[in-house]
XYZ file of C-alpha atoms in Angstrom:
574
model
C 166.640 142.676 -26.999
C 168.603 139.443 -25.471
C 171.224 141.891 -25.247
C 169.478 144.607 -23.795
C 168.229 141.971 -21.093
C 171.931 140.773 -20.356
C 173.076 143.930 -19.796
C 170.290 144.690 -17.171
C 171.244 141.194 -15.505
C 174.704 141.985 -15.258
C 174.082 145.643 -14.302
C 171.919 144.292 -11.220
C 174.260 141.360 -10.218
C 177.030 143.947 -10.102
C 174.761 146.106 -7.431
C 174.064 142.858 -5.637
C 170.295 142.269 -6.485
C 170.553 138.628 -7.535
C 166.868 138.592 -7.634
C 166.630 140.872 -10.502
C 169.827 139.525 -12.222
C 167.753 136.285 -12.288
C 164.496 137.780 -14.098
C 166.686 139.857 -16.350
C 168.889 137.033 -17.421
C 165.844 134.647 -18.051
C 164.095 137.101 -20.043
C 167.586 137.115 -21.693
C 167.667 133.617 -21.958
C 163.795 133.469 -23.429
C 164.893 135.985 -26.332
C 168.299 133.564 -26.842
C 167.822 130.055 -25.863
C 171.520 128.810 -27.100
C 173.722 131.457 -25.737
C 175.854 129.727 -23.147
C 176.792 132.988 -21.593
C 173.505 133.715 -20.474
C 173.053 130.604 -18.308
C 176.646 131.026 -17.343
C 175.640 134.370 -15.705
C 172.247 133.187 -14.154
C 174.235 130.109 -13.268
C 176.270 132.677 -10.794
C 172.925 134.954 -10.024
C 171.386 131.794 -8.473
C 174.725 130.845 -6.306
C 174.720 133.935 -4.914
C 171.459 133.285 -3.768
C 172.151 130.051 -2.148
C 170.481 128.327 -5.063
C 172.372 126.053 -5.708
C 170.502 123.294 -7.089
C 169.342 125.863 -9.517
C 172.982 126.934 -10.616
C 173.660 123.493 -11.012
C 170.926 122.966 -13.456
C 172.259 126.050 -15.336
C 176.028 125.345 -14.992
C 174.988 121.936 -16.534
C 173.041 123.954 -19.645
C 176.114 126.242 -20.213
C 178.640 123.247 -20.891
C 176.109 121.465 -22.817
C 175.910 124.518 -25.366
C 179.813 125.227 -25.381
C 181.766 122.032 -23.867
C 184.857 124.041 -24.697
C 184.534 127.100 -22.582
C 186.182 126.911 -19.778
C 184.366 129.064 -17.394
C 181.370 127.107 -17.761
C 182.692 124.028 -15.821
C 183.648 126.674 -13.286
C 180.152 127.333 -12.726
C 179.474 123.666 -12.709
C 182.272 123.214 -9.597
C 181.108 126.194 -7.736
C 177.378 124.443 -7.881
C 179.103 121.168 -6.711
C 180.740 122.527 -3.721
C 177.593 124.612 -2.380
C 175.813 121.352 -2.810
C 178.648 120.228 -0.675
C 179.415 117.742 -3.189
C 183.046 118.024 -2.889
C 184.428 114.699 -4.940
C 182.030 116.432 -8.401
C 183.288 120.007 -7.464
C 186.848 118.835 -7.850
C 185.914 116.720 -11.120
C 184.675 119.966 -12.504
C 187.399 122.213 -12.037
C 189.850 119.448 -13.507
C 187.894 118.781 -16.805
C 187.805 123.008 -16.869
C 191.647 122.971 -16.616
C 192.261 120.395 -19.132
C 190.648 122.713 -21.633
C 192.142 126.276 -19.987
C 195.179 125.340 -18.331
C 196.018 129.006 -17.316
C 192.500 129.507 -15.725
C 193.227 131.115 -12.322
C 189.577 131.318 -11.238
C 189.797 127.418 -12.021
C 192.732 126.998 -10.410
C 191.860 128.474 -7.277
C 188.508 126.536 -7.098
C 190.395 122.972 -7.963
C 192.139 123.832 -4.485
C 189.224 125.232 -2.620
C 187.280 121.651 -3.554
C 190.177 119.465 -2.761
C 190.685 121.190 0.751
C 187.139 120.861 1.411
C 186.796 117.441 0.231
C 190.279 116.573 2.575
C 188.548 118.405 5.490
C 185.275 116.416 5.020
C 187.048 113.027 4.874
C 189.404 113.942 7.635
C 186.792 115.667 10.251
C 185.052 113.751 12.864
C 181.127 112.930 12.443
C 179.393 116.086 13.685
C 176.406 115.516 15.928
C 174.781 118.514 14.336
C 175.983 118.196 10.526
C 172.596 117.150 9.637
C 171.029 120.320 10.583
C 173.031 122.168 8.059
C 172.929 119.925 5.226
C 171.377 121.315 1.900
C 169.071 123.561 0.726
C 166.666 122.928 3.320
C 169.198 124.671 5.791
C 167.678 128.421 3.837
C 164.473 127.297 4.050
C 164.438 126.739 7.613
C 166.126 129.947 8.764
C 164.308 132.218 6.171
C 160.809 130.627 7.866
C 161.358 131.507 11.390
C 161.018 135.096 12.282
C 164.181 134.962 14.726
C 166.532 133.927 12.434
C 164.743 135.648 9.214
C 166.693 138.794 9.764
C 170.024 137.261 9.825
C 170.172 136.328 6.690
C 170.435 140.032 5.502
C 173.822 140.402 7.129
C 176.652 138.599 5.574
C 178.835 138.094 7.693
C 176.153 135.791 9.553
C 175.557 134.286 5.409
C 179.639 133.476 5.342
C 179.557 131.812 8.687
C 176.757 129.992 8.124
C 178.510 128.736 4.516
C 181.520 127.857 6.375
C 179.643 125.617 9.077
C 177.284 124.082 5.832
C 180.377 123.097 3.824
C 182.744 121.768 7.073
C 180.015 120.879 9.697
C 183.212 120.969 12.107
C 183.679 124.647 11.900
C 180.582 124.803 14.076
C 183.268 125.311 17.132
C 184.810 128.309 15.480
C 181.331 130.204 15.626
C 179.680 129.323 18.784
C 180.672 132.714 20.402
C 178.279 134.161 18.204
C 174.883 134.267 19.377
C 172.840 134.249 16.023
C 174.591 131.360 15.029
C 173.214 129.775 18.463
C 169.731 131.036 17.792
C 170.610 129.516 13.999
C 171.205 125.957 15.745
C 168.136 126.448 17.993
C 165.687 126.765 15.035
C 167.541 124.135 13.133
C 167.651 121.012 15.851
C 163.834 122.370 16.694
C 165.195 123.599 20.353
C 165.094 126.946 22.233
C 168.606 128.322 23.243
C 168.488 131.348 25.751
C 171.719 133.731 25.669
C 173.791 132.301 29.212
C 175.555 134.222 31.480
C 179.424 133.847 31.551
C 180.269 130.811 32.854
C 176.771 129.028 32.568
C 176.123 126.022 30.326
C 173.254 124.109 28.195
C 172.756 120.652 27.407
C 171.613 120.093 23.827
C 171.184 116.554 23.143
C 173.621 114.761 24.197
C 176.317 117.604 23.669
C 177.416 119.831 26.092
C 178.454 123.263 24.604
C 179.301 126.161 26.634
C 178.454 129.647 25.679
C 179.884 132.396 26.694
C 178.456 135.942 27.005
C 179.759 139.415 26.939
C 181.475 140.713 30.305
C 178.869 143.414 31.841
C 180.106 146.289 33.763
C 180.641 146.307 37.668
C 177.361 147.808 38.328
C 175.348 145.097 36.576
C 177.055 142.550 38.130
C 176.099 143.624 41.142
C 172.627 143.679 40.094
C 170.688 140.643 40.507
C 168.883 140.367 37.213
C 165.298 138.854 37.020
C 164.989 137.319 33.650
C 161.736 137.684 32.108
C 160.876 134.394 30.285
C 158.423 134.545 27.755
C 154.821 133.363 28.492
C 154.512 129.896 28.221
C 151.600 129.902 26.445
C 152.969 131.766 23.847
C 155.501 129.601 23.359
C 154.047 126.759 22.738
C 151.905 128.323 20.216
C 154.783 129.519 18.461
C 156.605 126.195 18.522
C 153.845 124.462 17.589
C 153.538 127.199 14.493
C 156.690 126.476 13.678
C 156.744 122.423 13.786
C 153.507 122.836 11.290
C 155.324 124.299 9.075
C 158.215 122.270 8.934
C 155.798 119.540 8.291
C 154.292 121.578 5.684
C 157.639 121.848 4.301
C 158.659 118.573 3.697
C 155.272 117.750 2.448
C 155.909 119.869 -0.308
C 159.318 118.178 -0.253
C 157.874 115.099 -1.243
C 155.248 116.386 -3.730
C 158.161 118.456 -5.863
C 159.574 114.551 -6.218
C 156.680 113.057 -7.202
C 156.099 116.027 -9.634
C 159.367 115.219 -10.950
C 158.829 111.414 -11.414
C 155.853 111.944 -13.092
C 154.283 110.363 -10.085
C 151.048 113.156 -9.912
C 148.549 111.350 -7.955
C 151.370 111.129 -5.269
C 152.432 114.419 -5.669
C 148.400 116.163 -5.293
C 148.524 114.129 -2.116
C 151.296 115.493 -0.674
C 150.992 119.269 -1.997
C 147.122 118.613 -0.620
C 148.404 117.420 2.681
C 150.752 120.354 3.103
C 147.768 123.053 2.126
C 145.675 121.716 5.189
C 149.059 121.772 7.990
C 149.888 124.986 6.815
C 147.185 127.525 5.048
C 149.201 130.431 4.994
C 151.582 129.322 2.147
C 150.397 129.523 -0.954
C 152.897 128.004 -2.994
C 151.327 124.578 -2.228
C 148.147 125.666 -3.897
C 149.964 127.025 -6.902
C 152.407 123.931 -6.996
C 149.117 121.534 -7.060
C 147.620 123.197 -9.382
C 150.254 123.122 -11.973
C 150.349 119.270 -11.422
C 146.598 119.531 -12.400
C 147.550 121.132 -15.436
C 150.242 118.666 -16.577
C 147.573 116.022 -15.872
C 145.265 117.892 -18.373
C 142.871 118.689 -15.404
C 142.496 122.470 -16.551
C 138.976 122.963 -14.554
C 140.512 121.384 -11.676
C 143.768 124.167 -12.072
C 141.735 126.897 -12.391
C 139.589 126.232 -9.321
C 143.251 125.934 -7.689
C 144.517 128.997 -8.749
C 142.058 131.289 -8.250
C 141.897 130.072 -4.583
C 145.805 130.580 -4.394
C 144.971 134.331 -5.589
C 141.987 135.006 -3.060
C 143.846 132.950 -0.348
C 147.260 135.453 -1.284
C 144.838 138.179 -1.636
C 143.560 137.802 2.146
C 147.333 137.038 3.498
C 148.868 140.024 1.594
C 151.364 137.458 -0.119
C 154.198 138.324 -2.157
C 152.853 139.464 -5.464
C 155.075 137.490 -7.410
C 153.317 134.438 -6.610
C 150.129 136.043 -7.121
C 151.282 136.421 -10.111
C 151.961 133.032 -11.171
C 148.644 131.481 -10.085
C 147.472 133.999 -12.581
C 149.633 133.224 -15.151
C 149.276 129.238 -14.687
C 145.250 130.301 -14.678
C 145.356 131.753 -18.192
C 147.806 128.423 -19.039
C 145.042 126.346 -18.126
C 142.002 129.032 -20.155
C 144.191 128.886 -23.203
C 144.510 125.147 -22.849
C 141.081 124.769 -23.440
C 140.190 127.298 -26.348
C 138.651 126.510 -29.127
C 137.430 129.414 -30.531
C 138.607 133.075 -30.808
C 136.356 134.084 -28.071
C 137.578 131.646 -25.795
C 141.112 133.668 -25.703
C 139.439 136.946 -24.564
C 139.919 135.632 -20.853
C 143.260 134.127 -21.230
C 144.342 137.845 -22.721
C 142.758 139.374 -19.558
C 144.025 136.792 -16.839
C 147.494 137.211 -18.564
C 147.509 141.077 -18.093
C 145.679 140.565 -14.816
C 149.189 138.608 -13.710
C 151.361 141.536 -15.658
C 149.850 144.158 -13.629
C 150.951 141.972 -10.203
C 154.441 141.667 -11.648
C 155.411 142.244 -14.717
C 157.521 138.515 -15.784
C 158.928 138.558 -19.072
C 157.633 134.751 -19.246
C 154.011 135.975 -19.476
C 154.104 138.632 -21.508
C 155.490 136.178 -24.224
C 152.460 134.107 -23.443
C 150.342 136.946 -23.643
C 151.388 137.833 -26.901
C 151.187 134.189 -28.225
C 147.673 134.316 -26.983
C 146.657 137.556 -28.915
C 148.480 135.920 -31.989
C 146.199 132.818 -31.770
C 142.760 134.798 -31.170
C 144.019 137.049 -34.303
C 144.602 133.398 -36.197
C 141.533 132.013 -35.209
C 139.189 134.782 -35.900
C 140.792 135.385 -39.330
C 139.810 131.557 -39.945
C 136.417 131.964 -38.379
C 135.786 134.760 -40.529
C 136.976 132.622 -43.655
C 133.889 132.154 -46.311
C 135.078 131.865 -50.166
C 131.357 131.918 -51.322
C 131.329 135.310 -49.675
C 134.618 136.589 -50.707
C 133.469 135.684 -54.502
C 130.137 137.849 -54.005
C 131.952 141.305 -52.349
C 134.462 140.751 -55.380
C 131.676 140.970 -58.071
C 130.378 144.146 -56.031
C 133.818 145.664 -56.117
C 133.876 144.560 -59.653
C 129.987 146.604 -60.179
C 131.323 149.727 -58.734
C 134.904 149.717 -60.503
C 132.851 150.034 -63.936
C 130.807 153.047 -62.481
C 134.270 154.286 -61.442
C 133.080 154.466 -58.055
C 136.531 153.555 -56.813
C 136.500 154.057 -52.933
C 133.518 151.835 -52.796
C 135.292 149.477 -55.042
C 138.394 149.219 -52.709
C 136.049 148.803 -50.018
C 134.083 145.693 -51.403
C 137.716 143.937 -52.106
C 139.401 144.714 -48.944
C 136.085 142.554 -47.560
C 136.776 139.937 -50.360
C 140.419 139.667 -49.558
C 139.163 139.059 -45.549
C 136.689 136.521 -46.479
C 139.212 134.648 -48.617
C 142.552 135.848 -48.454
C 144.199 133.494 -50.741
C 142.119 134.622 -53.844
C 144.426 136.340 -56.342
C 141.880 138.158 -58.355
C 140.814 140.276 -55.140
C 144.458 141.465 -54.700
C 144.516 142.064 -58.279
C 141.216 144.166 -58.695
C 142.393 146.235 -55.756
C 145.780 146.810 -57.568
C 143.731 148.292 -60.367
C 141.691 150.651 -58.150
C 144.448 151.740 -56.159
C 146.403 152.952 -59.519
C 142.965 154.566 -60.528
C 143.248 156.162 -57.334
C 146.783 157.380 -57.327
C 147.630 155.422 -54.410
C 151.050 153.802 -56.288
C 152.764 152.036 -53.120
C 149.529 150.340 -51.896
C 148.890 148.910 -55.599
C 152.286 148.165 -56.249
C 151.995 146.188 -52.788
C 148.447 144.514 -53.915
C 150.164 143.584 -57.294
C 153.287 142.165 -55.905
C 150.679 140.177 -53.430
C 148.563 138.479 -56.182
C 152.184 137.436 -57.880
C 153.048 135.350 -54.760
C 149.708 134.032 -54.270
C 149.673 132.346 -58.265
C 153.176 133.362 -60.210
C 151.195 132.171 -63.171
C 148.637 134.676 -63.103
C 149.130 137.088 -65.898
C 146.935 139.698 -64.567
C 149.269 140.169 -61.295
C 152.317 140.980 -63.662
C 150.036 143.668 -65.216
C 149.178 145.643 -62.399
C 152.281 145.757 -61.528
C 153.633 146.635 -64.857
C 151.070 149.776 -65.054
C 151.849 150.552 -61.600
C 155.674 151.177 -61.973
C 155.084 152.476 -65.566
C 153.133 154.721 -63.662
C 155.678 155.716 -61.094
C 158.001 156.166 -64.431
C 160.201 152.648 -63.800
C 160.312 152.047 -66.731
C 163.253 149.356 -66.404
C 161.658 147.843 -63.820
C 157.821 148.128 -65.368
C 159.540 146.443 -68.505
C 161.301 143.121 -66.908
C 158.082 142.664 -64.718
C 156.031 142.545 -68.008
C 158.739 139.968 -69.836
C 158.501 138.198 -66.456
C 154.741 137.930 -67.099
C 155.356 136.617 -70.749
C 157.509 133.859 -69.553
C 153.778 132.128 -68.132
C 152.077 133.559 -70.902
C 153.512 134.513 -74.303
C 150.574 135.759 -76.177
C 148.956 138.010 -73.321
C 148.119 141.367 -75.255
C 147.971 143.275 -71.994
C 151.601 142.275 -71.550
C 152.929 143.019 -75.003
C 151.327 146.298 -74.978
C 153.285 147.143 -71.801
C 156.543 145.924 -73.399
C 155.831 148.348 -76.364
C 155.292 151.506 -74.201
C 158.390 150.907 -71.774
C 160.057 150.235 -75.307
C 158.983 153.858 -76.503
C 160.391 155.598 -73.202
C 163.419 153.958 -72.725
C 164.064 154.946 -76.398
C 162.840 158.419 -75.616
C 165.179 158.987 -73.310
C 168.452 157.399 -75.089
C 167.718 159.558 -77.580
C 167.336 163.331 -75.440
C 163.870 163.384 -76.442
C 163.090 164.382 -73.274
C 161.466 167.804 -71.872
C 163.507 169.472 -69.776
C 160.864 168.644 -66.647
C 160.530 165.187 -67.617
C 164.520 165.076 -67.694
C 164.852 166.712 -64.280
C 162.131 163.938 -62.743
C 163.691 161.331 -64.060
C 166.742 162.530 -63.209
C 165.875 162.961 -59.585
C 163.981 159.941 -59.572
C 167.282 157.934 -60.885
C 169.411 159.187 -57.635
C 167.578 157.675 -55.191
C 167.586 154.522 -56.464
C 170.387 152.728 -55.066
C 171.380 150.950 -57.938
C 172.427 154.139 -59.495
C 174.022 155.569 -56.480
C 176.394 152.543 -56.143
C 177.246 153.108 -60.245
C 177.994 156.678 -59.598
C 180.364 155.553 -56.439
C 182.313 152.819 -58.549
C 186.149 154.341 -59.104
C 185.915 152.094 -62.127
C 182.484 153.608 -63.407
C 183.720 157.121 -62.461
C 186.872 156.946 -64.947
C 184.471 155.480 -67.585
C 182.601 157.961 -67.333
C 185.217 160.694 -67.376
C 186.732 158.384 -70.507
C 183.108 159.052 -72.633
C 183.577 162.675 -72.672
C 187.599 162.802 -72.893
C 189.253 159.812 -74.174
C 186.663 158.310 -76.485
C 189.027 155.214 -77.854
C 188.965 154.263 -74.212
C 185.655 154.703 -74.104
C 185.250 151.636 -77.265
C 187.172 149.830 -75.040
C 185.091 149.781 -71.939
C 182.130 149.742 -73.861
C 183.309 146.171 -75.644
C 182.934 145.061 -71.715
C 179.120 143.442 -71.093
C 178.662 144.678 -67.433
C 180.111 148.013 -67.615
C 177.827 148.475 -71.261
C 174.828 147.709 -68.460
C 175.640 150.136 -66.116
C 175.823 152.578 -68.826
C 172.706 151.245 -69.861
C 170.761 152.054 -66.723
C 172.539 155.543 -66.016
C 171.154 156.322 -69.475
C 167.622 154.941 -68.903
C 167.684 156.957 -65.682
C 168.391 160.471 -67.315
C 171.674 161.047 -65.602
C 173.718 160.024 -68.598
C 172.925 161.095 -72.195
C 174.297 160.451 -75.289
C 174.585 162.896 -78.573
């Protein structure tokens, strides 16, 4: 299945849905915890998404599990040097050599780090560097509907790279105007599109910006700009400075989280929820501190607000679906009883139906495992299980078998470490013809107490029964080894004795021969005999060469194998 899961990963990375790669590989990654390759490959999934702290965290994982494979610190410098950290990039992509010299993907990011680390040391303080620094950078552009779209085209991504890892290389891009509607959003400033030769001041920088030439007959043309309303604009910047704020409130609260600080971090995730309402990430983000605090009323009352708020806002469905999932968290937190899990089991497929996250559906099967547990404990009662035994026990004397099975399956539910129940059940099944089930029953009431006598003779009778009589006869010296003088046992010994002497000597009906014999090849014991070269010219020696024959019959294990060909009809001796 881990497999099966990698291979969807890779399948989507290679069509450029990172998004997917990432779920697949997790699920991948949930099935095989300790396969470096996996968080090798969401490692990349994640850079490709700009995620960098996240491939980090992952590239970190891989060399942990396998500190010799060089790729993995290749994944650890590419996460270094998105993070702009040029000095660790480089680090990376040494260690990686040291181990695979010949590495040309290493290679070739040892010198991409080292020229951006030069450039960084050797480039002039950018007034605007700031503004493209980090993660936050994304965040930013992805939040404002102007600049929202441009993130779809990639030649706008790979400029926007270039000017995040060498702030500098802003000058190389300013011709472009969605990278001056990128710097607009990101110093908090509108930028109109100028006419050629007009200029802006922004800050204390004067950049000039240069438009397209226009024909002759537009030029001639006096234009009259339509500006915007400007009470729409200030509703929209002041939309937009909210939920910056917002932002970095839930900035701070994900570093609280992380120091364990929680009482900080439900003020700031708090504060965040009342600047910005239309985000529901802060509700789901407080409400998971609630449940690492052990506040599981307090999380649920979170949740299902981030549902009905997500609900009303037509919100992605994937975080409906975690609000959900951290809902039936918090339910299954708080069971006690088997009935208590009949919500978490319906919140769980509540959040499945949203989106279906390999992540919950392993928590929704845990969930049905521990109702299952804790109803087959709830139902537990030994005084009971001893009272349907002695009615199974009533009707097994009026050879009212059915009823008899029916009384010990309840016994073997009220107490299912009672022997005897398996063992009575054994007996009615063989009454019944039903060989497999009491061959299953006996073999159960063996593991439960080894020393029980009657468990080895159920069995016995059962593969007697089925005509093992090889098998019947070392499960009833098995039983004789806990209890020597058992009658039941010794009788068993005696009739597997009479059969297996039966057949040595061709005593046989012609029927019974032709059972057995069909019986004997499919046992795989006898099919592996018959396949042995060696066996084969033994065989062929019995009936031609018969002084080789003494020989290989002087020879314990090959004397065996005769043994059980014999026993199984397919051999026999005159």
């Amino acid at each position: 299945m881990a497999d099966e899961a990698k291979a969807k990963g890779n399948a989507a990375f290679s069509s450029g849905d990172f998004d997917s790669a990432v779920n697949h590989f997790t699920e991948a990654i949930n099935l095989a915890p300790t396969n470096h390759v996996l968080f090798s490959n969401r490692s990349a999934a994640h850079a490709s998404l700009h995620h960098y702290d996240e491939a980090l965290s992952d590239a970190k994982k891989t060399v942990e599990l396998k500190p010799d494979w060089g790729k993995g610190y290749s994944r650890l410098g590419a996460a270094h040097l998105g993070l702009n950290q040029f000095d660790e990039a480089v680090e990376a992509y040494s260690k990686g050599l040291e181990i695979d010299p010949t590495n040309e993907g290493l290679k070739s990011g040892l010198a991409d780090a080292k020229a951006s680390a030069s450039r960084s040391r050797a480039a002039a303080p950018n007034p605007f560097g700031d503004a493209f620094q980090g993660p936050e950078m994304w965040a930013k552009l992805t939040a404002d509907p102007s600049t929202r779209g441009f993130l779809k085209q990639p030649d706008f991504v790979n400029m926007m790279q270039e000017i995040q890892k060498n702030p500098s290389n802003l000058n190389l891009f300013l011709k472009d105007q969605r990278v001056m509607q990128a710097l607009g959003v990101l110093l908090n400033v509108q930028i109109r599109t100028q006419q050629e030769g007009d200029h802006m001041e922004v800050g204390e920088e004067e950049v000039a910006v240069h438009s397209r030439k226009e024909p002759e007959v537009e030029k001639k043309r006096k234009p009259e700009p339509e500006p915007e309303p400007e009470p729409e604009f200030g509703e929209e910047k002041e939309k937009k400075e909210k939920k910056q704020k917002a932002l970095k409130e839930k900035e701070l609260g994900n570093a609280a989280y992380k120091k364990k600080d929680f009482e900080t971090a439900i003020q700031h995730y708090s504060t965040a929820m009342e600047i910005d309402d239309e985000d529901i990430s802060y509700i789901t983000n407080r409400a998971a501190v609630h449940l690492e605090m052990g506040k599981y009323d307090e999380c649920i009352k979170d949740c299902d607000k981030a549902v009905e708020r997500g609900r009303e806002l037509r919100s992605d469905y994937k975080m409906v679906a975690k609000a959900l999932t951290r809902k039936g968290t918090a339910l299954g937190k708080m069971a006690k009883v088997s009935k208590d899990y009949e919500p978490v089991i319906e919140t769980y497929q509540k959040a499945l139906t949203e989106h279906r996250n390999p992540e919950t559906l392993k928590r929704l099967n845990e969930a049905e495992k521990a109702k299952k547990e804790l109803e087959q404990q709830e139902y537990y009662d030994p005084k009971i299980g001893d009272e349907e035994r002695e009615k199974g026990n009533e009707f097994f004397k009026e050879q009212k078998y059915p009823d008899a099975v029916r009384h010990y399956t309840e016994a073997i539910k009220r107490n299912p470490k009672d022997p005897r129940a398996y063992s009575n059940r054994a007996a009615c099944y063989t009454k019944l013809g039903a060989m497999p089930e009491g061959l299953k029953d006996a073999e159960k009431c063996i593991e439960l107490d080894p020393t029980f006598s009657k468990g080895y003779s159920r069995k016995g009778a059962v593969q007697f029964f089925m005509k093992e009589y090889d098998n019947a006869m070392e499960t009833y010296q098995e039983g004789l080894k806990h209890d020597p003088n058992n009658q039941e046992l010794l009788d068993g010994v005696r009739r597997c004795v009479q059969q297996i002497n039966k057949a040595n000597r061709g005593d046989l009906t012609p029927e019974e021969l032709k059972e057995r014999q069909a019986k004997g090849m499919q046992d795989p014991e006898i099919q592996n005999i018959l396949t042995d070269p060696v066996m084969r010219q033994v065989l062929s020696d019995l009936q031609e060469n018969p002084a080789a024959a003494q020989k290989h019959m002087q020879n314990p294990m090959i004397m065996n194998k005769i043994q059980k060909l014999i026993s199984s009809g397919i051999v026999q001796m005159k």
